[in-house]
mmCIF file of C-alpha atoms in Angstrom:
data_model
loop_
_atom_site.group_PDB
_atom_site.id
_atom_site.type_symbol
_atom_site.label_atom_id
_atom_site.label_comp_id
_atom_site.label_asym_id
_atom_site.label_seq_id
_atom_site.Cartn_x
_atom_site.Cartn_y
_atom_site.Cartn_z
ATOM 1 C CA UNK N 1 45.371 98.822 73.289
ATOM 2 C CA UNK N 2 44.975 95.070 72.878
ATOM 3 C CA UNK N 3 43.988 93.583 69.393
ATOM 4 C CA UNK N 4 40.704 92.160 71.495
ATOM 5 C CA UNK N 5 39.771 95.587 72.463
ATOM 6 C CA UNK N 6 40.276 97.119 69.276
ATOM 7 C CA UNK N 7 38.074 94.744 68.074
ATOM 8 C CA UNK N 8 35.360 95.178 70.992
ATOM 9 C CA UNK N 9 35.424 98.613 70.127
ATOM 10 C CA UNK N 10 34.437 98.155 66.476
ATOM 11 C CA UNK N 11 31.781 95.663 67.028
ATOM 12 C CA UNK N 12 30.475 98.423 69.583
ATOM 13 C CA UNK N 13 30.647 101.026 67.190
ATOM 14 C CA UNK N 14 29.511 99.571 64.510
ATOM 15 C CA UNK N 15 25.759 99.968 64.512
ATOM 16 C CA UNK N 16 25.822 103.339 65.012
ATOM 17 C CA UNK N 17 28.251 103.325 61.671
ATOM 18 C CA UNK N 18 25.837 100.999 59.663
ATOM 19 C CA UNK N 19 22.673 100.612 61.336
ATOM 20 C CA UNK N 20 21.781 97.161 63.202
ATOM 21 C CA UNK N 21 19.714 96.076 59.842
ATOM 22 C CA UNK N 22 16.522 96.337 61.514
ATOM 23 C CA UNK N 23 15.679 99.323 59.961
ATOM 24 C CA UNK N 24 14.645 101.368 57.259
ATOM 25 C CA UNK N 25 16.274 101.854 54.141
ATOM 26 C CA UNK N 26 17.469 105.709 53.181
ATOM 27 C CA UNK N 27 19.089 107.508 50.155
ATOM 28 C CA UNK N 28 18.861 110.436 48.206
ATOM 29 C CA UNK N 29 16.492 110.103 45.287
ATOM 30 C CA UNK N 30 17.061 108.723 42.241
ATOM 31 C CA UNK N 31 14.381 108.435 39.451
ATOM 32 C CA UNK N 32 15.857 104.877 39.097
ATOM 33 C CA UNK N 33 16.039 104.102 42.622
ATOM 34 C CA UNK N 34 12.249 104.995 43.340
ATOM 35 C CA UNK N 35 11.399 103.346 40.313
ATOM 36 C CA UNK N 36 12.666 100.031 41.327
ATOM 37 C CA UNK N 37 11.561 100.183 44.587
ATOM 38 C CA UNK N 38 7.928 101.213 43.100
ATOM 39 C CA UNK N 39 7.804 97.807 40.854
ATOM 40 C CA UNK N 40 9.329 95.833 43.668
ATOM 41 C CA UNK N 41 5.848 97.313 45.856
ATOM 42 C CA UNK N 42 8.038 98.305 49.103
ATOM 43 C CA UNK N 43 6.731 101.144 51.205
ATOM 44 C CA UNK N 44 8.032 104.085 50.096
ATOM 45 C CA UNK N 45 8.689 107.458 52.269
ATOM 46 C CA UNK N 46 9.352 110.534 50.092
ATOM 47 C CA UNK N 47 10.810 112.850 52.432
ATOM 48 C CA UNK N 48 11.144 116.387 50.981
ATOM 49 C CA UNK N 49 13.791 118.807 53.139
ATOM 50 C CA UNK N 50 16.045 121.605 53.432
ATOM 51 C CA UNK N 51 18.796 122.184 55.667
ATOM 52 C CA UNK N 52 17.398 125.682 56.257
ATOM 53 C CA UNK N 53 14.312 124.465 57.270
ATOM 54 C CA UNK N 54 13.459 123.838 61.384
ATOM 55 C CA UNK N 55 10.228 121.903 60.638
ATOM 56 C CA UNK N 56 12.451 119.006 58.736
ATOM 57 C CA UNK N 57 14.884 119.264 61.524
ATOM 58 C CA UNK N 58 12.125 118.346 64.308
ATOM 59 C CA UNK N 59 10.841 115.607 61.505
ATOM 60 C CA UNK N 60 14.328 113.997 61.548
ATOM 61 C CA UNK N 61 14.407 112.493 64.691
ATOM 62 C CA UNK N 62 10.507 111.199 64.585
ATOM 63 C CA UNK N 63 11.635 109.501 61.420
ATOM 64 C CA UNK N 64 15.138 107.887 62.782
ATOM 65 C CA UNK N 65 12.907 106.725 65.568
ATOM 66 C CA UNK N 66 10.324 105.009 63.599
ATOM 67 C CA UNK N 67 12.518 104.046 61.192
ATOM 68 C CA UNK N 68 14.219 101.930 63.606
ATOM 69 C CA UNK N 69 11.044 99.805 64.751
ATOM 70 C CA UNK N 70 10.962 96.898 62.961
ATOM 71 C CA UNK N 71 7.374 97.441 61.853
ATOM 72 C CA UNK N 72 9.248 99.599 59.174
ATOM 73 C CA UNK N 73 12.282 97.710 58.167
ATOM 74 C CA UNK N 74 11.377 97.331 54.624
ATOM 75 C CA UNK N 75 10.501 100.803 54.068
ATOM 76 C CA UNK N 76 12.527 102.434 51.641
ATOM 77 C CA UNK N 77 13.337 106.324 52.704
ATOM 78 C CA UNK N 78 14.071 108.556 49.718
ATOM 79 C CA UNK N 79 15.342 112.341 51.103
ATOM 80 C CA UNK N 80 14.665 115.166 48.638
ATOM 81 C CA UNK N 81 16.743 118.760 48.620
ATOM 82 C CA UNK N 82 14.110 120.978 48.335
ATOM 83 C CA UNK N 83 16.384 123.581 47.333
ATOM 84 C CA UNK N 84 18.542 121.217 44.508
ATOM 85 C CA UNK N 85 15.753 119.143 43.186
ATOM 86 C CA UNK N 86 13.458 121.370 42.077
ATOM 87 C CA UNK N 87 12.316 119.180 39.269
ATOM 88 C CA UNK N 88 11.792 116.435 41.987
ATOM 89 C CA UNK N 89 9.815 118.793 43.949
ATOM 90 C CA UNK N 90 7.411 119.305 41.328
ATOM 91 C CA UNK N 91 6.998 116.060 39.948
ATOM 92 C CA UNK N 92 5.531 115.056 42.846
ATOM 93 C CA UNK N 93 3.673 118.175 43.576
ATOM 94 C CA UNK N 94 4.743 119.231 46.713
ATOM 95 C CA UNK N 95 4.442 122.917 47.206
ATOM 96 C CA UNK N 96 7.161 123.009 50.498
ATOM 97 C CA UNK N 97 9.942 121.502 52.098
ATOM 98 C CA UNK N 98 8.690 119.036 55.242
ATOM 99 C CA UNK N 99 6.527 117.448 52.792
ATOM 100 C CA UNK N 100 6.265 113.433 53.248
ATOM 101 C CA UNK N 101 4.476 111.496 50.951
ATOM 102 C CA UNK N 102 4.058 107.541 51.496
ATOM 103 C CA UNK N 103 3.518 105.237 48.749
ATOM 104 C CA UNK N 104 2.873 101.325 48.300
ATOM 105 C CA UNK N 105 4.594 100.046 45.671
ATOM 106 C CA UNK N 106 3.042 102.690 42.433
ATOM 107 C CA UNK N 107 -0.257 103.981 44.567
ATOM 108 C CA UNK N 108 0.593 107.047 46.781
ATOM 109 C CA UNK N 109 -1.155 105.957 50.280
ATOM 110 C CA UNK N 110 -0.811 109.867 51.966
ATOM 111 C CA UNK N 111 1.139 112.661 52.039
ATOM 112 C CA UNK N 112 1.137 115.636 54.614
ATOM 113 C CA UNK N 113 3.325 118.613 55.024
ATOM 114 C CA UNK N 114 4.679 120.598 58.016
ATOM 115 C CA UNK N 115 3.850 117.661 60.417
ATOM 116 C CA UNK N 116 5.958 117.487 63.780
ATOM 117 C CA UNK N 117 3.097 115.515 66.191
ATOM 118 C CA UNK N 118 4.740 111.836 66.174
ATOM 119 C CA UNK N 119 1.629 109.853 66.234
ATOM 120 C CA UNK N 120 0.459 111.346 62.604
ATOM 121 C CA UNK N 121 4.183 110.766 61.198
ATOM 122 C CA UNK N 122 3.237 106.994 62.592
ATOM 123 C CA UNK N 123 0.014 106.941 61.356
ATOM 124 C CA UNK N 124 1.675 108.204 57.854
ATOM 125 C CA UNK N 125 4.296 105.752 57.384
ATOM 126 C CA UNK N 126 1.293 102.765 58.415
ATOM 127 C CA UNK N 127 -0.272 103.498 55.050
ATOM 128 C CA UNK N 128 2.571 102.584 53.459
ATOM 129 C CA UNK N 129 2.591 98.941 55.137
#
């Protein structure tokens, strides 16, 4: 393979490695990470999950999907274990996994649990904006 396709190949891959930017921001809670992103008044997703759990899985792709419309891009994702963060879970009241609550900046705008139907996921995450 040629140096010029090697380095086709990585340009081509490399959005699916790293995202294109457009998007939404994800990571695993932190208290110091939501904090910060609280003060800074982003849109906030809390998005508590289990591995376990089928409702989260059929949440996952709505999510990636709206988290890639640029409508979203500064909303900051935060994915809690259900199962690990049990302190998490109860600080912000949520009583099962597939919960999503959406703040803006400190004020929680919604929250709704067990949702799969992708026009009230979108209609979710617009409170946030």
């Amino acid at each position: 393979m040629t140096t010029r396709r090697i380095l086709l190949a990585a340009f081509a891959v490399a959005p699916m490695l790293f995202g294109t930017g457009a998007g939404a921001a994800e990571m695993t809670y932190t208290p110091a990470a939501f904090e910060a992103a609280q003060k800074a008044g982003k849109p906030i997703l809390v998005h508590i999950t289990a591995p376990w759990c089928t409702t989260c899985a059929a949440q996952k792709p709505i999510l990636s999907k709206l988290e890639a419309d640029p409508k979203f891009k500064d909303l900051q994702v935060f994915d809690v274990d259900f199962d690990s963060r049990k302190d998490v879970v109860k600080k912000f009241g949520a009583t099962m996994q597939s919960t999503l609550i959406t703040y803006k900046g400190e004020k929680e705008t919604g929250r709704s649990a067990g949702e799969t139907k992708p026009e009230a996921i979108s209609s979710l995450l617009d409170k946030a904006i």
